[in-house]
Coordinates of C-alpha atoms in Angstrom, one line a residue:
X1 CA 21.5 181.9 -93.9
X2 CA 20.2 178.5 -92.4
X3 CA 18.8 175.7 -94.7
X4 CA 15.2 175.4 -94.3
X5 CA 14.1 172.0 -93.0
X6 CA 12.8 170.5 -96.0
X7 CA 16.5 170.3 -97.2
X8 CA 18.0 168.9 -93.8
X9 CA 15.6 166.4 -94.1
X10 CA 16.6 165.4 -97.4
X11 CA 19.9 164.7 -96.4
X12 CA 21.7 161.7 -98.0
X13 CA 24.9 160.1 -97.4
X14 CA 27.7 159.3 -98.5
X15 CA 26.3 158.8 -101.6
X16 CA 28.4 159.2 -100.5
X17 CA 29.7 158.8 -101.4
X18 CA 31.3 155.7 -103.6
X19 CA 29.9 153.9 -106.2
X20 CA 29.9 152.4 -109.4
X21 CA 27.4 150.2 -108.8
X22 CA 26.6 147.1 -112.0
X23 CA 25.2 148.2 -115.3
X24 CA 21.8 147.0 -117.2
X25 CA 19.7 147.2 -113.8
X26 CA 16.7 148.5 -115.8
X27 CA 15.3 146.9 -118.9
X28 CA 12.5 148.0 -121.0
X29 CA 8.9 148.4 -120.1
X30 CA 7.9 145.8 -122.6
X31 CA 10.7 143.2 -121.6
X32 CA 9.3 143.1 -117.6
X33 CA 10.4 145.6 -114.9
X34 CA 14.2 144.6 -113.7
X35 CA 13.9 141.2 -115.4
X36 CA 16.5 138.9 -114.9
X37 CA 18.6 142.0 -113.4
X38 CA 16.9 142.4 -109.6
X39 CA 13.9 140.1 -110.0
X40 CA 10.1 140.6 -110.8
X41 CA 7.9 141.8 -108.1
X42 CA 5.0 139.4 -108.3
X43 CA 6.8 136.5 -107.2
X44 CA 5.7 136.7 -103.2
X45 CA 7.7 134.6 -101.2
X46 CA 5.5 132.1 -98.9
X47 CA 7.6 130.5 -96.5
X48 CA 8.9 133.5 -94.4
X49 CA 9.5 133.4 -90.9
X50 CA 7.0 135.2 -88.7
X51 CA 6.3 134.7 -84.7
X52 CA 4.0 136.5 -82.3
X53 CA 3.8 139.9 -81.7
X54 CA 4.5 140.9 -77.7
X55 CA 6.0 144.0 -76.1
X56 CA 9.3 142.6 -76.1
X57 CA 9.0 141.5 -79.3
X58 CA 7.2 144.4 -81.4
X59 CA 8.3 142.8 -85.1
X60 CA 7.2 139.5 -84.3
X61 CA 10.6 137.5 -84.7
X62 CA 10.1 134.1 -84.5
X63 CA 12.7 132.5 -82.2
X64 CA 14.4 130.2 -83.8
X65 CA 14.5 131.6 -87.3
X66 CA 17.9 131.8 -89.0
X67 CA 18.9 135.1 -90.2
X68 CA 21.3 135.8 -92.9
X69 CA 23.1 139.5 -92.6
X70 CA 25.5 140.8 -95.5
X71 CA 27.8 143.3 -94.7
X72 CA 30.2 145.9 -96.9
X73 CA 33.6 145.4 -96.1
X74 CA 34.9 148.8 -96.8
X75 CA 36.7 151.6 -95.1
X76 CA 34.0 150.7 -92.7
X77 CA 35.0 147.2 -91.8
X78 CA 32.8 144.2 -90.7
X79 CA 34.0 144.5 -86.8
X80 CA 31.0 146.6 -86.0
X81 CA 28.4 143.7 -87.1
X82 CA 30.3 140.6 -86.0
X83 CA 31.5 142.3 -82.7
X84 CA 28.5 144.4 -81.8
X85 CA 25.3 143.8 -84.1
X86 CA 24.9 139.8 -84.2
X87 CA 26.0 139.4 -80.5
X88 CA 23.0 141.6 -79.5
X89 CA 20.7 140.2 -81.7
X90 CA 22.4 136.2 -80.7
X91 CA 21.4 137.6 -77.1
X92 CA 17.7 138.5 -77.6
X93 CA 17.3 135.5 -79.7
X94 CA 19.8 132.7 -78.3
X95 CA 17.8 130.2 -80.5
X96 CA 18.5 131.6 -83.8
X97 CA 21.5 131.0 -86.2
X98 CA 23.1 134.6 -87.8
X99 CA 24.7 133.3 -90.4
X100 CA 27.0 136.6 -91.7
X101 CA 29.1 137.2 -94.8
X102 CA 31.2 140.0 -95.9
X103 CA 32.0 141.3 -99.5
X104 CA 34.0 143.7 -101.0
X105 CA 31.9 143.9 -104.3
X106 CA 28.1 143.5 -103.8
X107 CA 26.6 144.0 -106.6
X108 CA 28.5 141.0 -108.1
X109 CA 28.0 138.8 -104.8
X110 CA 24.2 139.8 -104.6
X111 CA 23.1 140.7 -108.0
X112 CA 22.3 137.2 -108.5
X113 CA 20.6 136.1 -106.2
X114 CA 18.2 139.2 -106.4
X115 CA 17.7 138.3 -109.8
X116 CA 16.4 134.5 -108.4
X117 CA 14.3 135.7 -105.7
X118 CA 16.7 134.2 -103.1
X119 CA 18.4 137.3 -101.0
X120 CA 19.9 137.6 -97.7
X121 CA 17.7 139.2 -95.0
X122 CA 19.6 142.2 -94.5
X123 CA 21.7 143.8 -96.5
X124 CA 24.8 147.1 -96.3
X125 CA 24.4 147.9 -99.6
X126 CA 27.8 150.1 -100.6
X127 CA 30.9 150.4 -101.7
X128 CA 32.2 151.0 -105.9
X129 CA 29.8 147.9 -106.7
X130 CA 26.9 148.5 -104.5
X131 CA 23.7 147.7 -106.4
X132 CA 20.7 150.6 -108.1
X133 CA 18.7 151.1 -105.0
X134 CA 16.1 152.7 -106.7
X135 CA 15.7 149.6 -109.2
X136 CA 15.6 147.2 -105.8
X137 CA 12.7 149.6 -104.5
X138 CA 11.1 149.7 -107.9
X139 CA 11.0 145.9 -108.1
X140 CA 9.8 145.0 -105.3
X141 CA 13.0 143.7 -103.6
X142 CA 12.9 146.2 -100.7
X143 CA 10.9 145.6 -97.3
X144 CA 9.0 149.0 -96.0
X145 CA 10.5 149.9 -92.6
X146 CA 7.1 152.0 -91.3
X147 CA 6.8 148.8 -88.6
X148 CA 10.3 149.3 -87.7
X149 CA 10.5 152.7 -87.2
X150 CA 6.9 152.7 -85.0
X151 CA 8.5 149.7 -82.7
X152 CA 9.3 150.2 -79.7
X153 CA 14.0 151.5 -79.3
X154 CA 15.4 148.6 -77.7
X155 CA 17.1 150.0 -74.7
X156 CA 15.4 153.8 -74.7
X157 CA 12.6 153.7 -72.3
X158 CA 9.6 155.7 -73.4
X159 CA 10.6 156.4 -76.6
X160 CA 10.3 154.6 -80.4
X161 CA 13.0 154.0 -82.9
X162 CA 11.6 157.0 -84.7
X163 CA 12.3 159.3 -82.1
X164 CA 15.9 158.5 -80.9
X165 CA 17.1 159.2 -84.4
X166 CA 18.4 162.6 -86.2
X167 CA 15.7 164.5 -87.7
X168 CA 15.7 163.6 -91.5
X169 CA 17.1 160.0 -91.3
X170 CA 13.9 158.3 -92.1
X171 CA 12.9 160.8 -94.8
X172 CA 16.5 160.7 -96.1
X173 CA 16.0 156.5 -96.7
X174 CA 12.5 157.1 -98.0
X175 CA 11.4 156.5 -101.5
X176 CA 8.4 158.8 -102.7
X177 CA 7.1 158.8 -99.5
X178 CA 7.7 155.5 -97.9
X179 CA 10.5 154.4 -95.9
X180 CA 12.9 151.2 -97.0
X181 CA 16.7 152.1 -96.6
X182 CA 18.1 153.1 -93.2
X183 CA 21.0 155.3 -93.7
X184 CA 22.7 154.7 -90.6
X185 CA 26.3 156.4 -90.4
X186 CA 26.3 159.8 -90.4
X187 CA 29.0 161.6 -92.1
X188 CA 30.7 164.7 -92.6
X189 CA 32.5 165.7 -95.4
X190 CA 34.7 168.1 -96.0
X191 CA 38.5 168.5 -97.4
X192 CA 40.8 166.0 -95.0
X193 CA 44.4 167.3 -94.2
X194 CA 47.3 166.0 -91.7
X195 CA 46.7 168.7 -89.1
X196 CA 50.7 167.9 -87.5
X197 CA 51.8 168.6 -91.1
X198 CA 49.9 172.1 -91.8
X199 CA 51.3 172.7 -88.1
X200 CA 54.8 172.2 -88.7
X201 CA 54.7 174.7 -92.0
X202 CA 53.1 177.2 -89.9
X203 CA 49.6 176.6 -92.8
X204 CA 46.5 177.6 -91.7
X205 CA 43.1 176.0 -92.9
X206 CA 41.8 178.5 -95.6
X207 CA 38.2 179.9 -95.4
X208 CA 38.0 181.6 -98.9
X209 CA 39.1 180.6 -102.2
X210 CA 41.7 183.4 -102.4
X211 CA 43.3 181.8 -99.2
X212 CA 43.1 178.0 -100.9
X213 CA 44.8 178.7 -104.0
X214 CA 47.3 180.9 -102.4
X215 CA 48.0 178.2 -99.9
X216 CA 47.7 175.8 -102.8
X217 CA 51.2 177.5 -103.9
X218 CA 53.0 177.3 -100.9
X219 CA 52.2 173.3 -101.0
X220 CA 53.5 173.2 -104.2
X221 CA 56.7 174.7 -103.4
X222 CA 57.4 172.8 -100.9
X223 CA 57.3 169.9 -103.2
X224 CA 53.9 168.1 -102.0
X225 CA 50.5 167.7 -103.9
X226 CA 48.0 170.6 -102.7
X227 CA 45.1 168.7 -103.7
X228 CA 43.8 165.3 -105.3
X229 CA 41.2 162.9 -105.2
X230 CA 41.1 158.9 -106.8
X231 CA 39.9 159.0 -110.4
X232 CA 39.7 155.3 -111.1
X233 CA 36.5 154.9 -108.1
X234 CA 36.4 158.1 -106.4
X235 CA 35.5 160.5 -108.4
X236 CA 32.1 160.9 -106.6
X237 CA 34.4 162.7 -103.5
X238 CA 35.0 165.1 -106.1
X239 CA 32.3 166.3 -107.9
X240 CA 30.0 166.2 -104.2
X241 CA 33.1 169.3 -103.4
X242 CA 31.7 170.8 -107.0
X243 CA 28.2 170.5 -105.8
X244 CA 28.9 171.6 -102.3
X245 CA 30.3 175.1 -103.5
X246 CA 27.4 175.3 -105.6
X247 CA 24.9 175.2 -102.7
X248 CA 27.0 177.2 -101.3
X249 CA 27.2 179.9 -104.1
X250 CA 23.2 179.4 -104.7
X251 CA 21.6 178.3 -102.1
X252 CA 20.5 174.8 -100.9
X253 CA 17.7 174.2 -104.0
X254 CA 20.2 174.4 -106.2
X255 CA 20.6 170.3 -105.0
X256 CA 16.8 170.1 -104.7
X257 CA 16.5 171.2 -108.2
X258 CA 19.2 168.4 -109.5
X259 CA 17.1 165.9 -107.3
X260 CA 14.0 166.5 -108.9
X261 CA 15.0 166.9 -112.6
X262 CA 14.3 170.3 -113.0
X263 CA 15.1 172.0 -116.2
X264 CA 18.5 173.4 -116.4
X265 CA 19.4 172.6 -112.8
X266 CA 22.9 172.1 -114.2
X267 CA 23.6 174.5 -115.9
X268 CA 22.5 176.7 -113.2
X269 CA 25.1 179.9 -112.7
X270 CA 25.8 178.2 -109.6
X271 CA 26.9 174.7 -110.6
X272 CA 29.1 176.7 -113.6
X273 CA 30.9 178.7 -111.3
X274 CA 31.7 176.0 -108.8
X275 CA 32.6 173.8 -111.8
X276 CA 35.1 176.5 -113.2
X277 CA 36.5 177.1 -109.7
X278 CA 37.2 173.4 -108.8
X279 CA 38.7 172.9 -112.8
X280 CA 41.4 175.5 -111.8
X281 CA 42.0 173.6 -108.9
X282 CA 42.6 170.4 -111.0
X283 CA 44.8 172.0 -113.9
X284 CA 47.1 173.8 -111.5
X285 CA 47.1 171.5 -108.4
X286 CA 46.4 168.0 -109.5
X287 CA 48.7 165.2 -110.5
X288 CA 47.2 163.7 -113.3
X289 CA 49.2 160.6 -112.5
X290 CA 46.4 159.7 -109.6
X291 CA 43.9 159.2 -112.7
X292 CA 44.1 155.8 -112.6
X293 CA 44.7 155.4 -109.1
X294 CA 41.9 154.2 -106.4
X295 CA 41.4 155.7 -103.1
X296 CA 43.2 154.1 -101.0
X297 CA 46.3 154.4 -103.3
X298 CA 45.9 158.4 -103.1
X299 CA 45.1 158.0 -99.4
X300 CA 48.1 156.4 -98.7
X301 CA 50.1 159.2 -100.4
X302 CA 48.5 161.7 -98.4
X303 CA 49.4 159.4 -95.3
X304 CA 52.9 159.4 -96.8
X305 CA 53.3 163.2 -96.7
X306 CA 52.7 163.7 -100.6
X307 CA 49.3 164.9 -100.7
X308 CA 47.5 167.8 -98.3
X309 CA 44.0 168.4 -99.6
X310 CA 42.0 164.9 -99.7
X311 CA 38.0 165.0 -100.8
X312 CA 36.1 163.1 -98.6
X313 CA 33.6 161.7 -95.4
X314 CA 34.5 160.5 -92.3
X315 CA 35.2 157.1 -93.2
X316 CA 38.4 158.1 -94.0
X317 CA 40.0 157.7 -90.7
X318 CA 38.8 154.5 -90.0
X319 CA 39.3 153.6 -93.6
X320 CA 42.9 154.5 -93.1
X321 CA 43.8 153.2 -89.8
X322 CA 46.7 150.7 -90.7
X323 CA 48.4 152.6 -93.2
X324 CA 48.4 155.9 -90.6
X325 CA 51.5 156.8 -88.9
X326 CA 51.3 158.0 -85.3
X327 CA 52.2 161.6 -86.2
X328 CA 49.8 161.6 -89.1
X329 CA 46.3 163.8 -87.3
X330 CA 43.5 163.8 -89.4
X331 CA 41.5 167.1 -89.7
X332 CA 39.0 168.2 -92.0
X333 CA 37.4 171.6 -93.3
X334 CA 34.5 173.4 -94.9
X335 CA 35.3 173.4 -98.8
X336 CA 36.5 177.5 -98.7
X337 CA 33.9 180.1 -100.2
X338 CA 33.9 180.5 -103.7
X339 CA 32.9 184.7 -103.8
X340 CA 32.2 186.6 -101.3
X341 CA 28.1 186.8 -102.0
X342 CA 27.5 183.3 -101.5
X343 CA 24.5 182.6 -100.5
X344 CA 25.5 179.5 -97.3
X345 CA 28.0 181.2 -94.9
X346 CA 31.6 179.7 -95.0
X347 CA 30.9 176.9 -92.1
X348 CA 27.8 175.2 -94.0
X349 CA 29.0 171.6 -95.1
X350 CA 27.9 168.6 -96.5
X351 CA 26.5 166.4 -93.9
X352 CA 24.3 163.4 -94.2
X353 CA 23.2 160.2 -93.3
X354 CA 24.6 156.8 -95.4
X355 CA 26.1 154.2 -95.9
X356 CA 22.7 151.8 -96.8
X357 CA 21.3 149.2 -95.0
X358 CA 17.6 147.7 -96.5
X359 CA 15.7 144.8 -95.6
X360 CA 14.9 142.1 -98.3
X361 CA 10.7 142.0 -98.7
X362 CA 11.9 138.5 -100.5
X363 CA 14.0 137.4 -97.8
X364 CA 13.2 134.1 -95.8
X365 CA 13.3 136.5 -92.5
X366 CA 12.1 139.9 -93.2
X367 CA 11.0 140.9 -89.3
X368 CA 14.5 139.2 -88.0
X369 CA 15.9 141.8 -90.7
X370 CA 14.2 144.8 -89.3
X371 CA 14.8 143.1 -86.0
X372 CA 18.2 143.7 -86.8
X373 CA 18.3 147.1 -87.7
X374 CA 16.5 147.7 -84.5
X375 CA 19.9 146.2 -82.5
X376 CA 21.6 148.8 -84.6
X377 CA 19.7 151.8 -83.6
X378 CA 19.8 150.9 -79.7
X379 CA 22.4 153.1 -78.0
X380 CA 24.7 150.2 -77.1
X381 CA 24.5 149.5 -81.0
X382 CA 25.1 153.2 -81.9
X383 CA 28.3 153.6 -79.9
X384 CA 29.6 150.2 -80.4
X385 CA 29.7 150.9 -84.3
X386 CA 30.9 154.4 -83.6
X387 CA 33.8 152.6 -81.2
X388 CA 34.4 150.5 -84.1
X389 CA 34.7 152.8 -87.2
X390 CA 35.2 156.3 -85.6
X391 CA 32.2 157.7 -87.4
X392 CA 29.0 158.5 -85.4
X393 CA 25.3 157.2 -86.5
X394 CA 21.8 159.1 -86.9
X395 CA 20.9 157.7 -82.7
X396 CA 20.7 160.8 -81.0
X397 CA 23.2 161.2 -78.2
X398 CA 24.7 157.6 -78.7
X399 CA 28.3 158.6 -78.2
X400 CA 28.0 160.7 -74.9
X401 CA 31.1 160.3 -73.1
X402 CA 33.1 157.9 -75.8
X403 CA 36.5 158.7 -76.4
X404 CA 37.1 160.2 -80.1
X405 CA 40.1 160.1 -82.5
X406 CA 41.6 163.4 -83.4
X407 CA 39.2 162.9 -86.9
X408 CA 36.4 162.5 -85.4
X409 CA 37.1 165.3 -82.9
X410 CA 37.7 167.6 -85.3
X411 CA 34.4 166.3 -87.7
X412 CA 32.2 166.8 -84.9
X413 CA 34.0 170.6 -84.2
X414 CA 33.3 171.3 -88.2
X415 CA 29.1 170.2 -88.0
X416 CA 28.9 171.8 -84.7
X417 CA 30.0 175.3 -86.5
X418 CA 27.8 174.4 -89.3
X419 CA 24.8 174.6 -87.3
X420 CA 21.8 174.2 -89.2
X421 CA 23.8 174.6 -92.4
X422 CA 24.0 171.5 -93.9
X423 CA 22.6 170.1 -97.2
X424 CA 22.7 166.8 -99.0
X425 CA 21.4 165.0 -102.0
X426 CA 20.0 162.1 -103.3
X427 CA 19.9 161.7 -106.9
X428 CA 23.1 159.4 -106.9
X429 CA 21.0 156.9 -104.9
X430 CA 18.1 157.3 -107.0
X431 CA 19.6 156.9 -111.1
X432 CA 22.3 154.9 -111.0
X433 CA 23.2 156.1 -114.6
X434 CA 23.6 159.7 -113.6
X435 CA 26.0 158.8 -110.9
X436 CA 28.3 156.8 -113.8
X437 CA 28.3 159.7 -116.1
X438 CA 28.9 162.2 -113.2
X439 CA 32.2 160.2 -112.3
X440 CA 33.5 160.7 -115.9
X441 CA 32.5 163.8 -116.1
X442 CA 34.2 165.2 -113.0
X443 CA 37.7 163.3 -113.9
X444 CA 37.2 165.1 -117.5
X445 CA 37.1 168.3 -115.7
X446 CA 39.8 167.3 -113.1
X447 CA 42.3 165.4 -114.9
X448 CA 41.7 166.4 -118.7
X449 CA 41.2 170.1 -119.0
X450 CA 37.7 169.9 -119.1
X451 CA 35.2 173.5 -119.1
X452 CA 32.9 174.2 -116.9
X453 CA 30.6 174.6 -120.1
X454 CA 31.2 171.1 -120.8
X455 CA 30.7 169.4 -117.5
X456 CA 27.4 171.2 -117.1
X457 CA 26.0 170.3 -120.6
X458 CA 27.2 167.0 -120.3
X459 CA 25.4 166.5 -117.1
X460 CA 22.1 168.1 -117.9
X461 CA 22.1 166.1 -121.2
X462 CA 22.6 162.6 -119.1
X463 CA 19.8 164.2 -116.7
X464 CA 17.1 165.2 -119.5
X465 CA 17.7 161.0 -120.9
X466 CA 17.3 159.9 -117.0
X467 CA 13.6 162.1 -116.6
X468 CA 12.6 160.9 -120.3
X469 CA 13.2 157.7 -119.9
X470 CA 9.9 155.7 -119.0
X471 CA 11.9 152.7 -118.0
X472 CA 12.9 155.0 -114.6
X473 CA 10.8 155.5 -111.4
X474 CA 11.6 159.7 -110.7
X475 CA 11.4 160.3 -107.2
X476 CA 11.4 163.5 -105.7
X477 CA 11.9 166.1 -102.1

């Protein structure tokens, strides 16, 4: 069964995929919209940089204008921007400063200045402590990227930025209907292994959940972790597996359904029995030790030898990179089938565009912002960042003849077996406080012999307050 193209074009990433992003973004109605959290809306900025419109210049950049980019320094890195991004934009714009910054925590870097009306221009909004993207967008704080996307592709003759990208990408960044975040690496995600490792045992990459759990065992014999995941910041890895066997089990609208607040969208039969599955997984193959571990600490095991099954997107090679030995091969897999009715074939996976980049509508250079993101979605741009991080972006055909790490290789072999069956989500970038209680609810089903029962209810409880609360923009696909 293929998803239908509403739901590829809903894909999100790597929502993925990795946050914990600042509490208290959203005060009451009657106390002002995001005050003193993200900043008002009404205050328009005045002063912003704006030149003349030409065919080589189809944003209107004025020359000279100083541009401030802030980037996530993550599994990621920064080499992408300072190596790539800002020398091609320093190259159409010789005139202008880029004056770039890295941090590891943005919501506590940026918060602020949000809140004073004073941003950067351009902004990779991610990591633990990214900040609520849907209480930017609700306040105001986020530039529309329609002009963008309608401008002329930089080094793609005959064509717009619209139309060298994946299908989906714009509607995956768009907010009730109108575009303002560019998710701009796409990523696989799937269950990461050390393929030299599973060679040596003779272990085979299971396709059905009898074949995990019994492969689960001979892990565990052989003294080595089967499976784990970060529970102090990376519990999201985990419960996007849970929801990946429930689409899987039910169909892709069983993710629609969460998006939109439907009714009893988690306690669907599907998300219960993925739920159940995965808690087995937990009790029998965990180490509850890796609780209060972050991801890097468990990644580094599994680098070590001490943990096969790892949760995760293809960051995770890049992410990894120093801490990798040279016999150490990254692979990855569908998450097996859960029964033997389910309703996405074996191969479907998780696949989206992420990792968040938006344009500040109160920045002092908005159009040197989208100007920006245009660098990034030119071809050179596209495979520079792919040379850089090993992961590939949403520009179409950007990485024809680049050499690829055995990761990446085999992430490209996994979504070219998937098809058209891949699915995605969004309502971890739209309610911030469903993500939070999400987290805890997946580690008490992981790590502290938690039901199925419970993480369902406990999840469509934290939904139902998310739709009733007035204080929320809903969005929907």
């Amino acid at each position: 069964m293929s998803v239908n193209p509403e739901s590829v074009s809903d894909l999100t990433r790597r929502t993925v995929l990795r946050r914990a992003a600042a509490a208290g973004l959203l005060a009451t109605p009657a106390a002002g919209l995001l005050t003193g959290c993200v900043g008002g809306g009404n205050d328009e900025p005045t002063d912003q940089a704006e030149g003349e419109k030409t065919k080589d210049n189809p944003l209107g950049v004025k020359a000279d204008a100083e541009l401030e980019v802030v980037i996530f320094n993550g599994g990621l890195g920064t080499k992408y921007a300072t190596d790539v991004h800002v020398p091609s934009y320093k190259a159409k714009f010789p005139q202008a400063n880029v004056k770039f910054s890295q941090a590891e925590e943005i919501a506590t870097v940026l918060q602020p200045r949000f809140t004073s009306n004073t941003p950067p221009d351009m902004v990779n909004n991610a990591g633990s402590k990214l900040m609520d993207q849907g209480a930017l967008v609700q306040a105001g704080q986020v530039q529309d990227l329609t002009e963008l996307f309608e401008a002329d592709s930089l080094d793609i003759p005959g064509k717009k930025v619209k139309d060298t990208l994946i299908p989906g990408t714009i509607e995956q960044g768009s907010f009730n209907g109108k575009p303002y975040v560019l998710n701009y690496a796409f990523t696989v995600y799937g269950l990461w292994y050390d393929s030299a490792l599973f060679e040596k045992n003779g272990w085979t990459a299971p396709k059905t959940w009898a074949e995990f759990t019994a492969l689960c065992d001979k892990i565990k014999a052989a003294g080595i972790t089967p499976y784990s995941y970060a529970g102090a910041n990376a519990a999201y890895y985990q419960y996007l597996a849970i929801l990946t066997s429930a689409a899987k089990i039910g169909g892709p609208d069983v993710l629609k359904n969460i998006d939109n607040l439907e009714p009893g969208a988690w306690t669907n039969d599907a998300v219960k029995q993925a739920a159940a599955a995965w808690a087995e997984i937990g009790a029998k193959y965990g180490n509850k030790a890796h609780l209060g571990l972050k991801h890097t600490e468990v990644q580094l095991q599994q680098n070590q030898g001490k943990v096969a099954f790892y949760p995760s997107g293809s960051w995770l090679e890049n992410e990894q990179a120093k801490d990798t030995p040279p016999a150490f091969k990254y692979a990855v897999m569908p998450v097996p089938s859960v029964t033997a009715a389910d309703k996405l074939p074996q191969t479907s996976i998780f696949a989206s565009a992420g990792e968040m980049y938006f344009v500040s509508s109160k920045g002092k250079n908005p159009r040197g912002g989208m100007e920006y993101l245009r660098h990034m979605l030119s071809k050179a741009g596209a495979k520079g960042f792919t040379e850089q991080t090993k992961v590939l972006t949403v520009v179409q055909g950007a990485v024809d003849g680049v050499a690829v790490s055995p990761g990446l290789t085999s992430g490209n072999a996994m979504l070219t077996a998937a098809g058209s069956d891949y699915f995605s989500y969004r309502w971890p970038d739209w309610y911030k406080k469903l993500d939070d209680e999400a987290r805890a609810a997946t580690n008490e089903l992981m790590f502290n012999g938690g039901s199925a029962d419970r993480f369902c209810e406990r999840m469509q409880k934290a939904a139902d307050a998310v739709k009733n609360d007035p204080s929320i923009e809903k969005f929907k696909r």
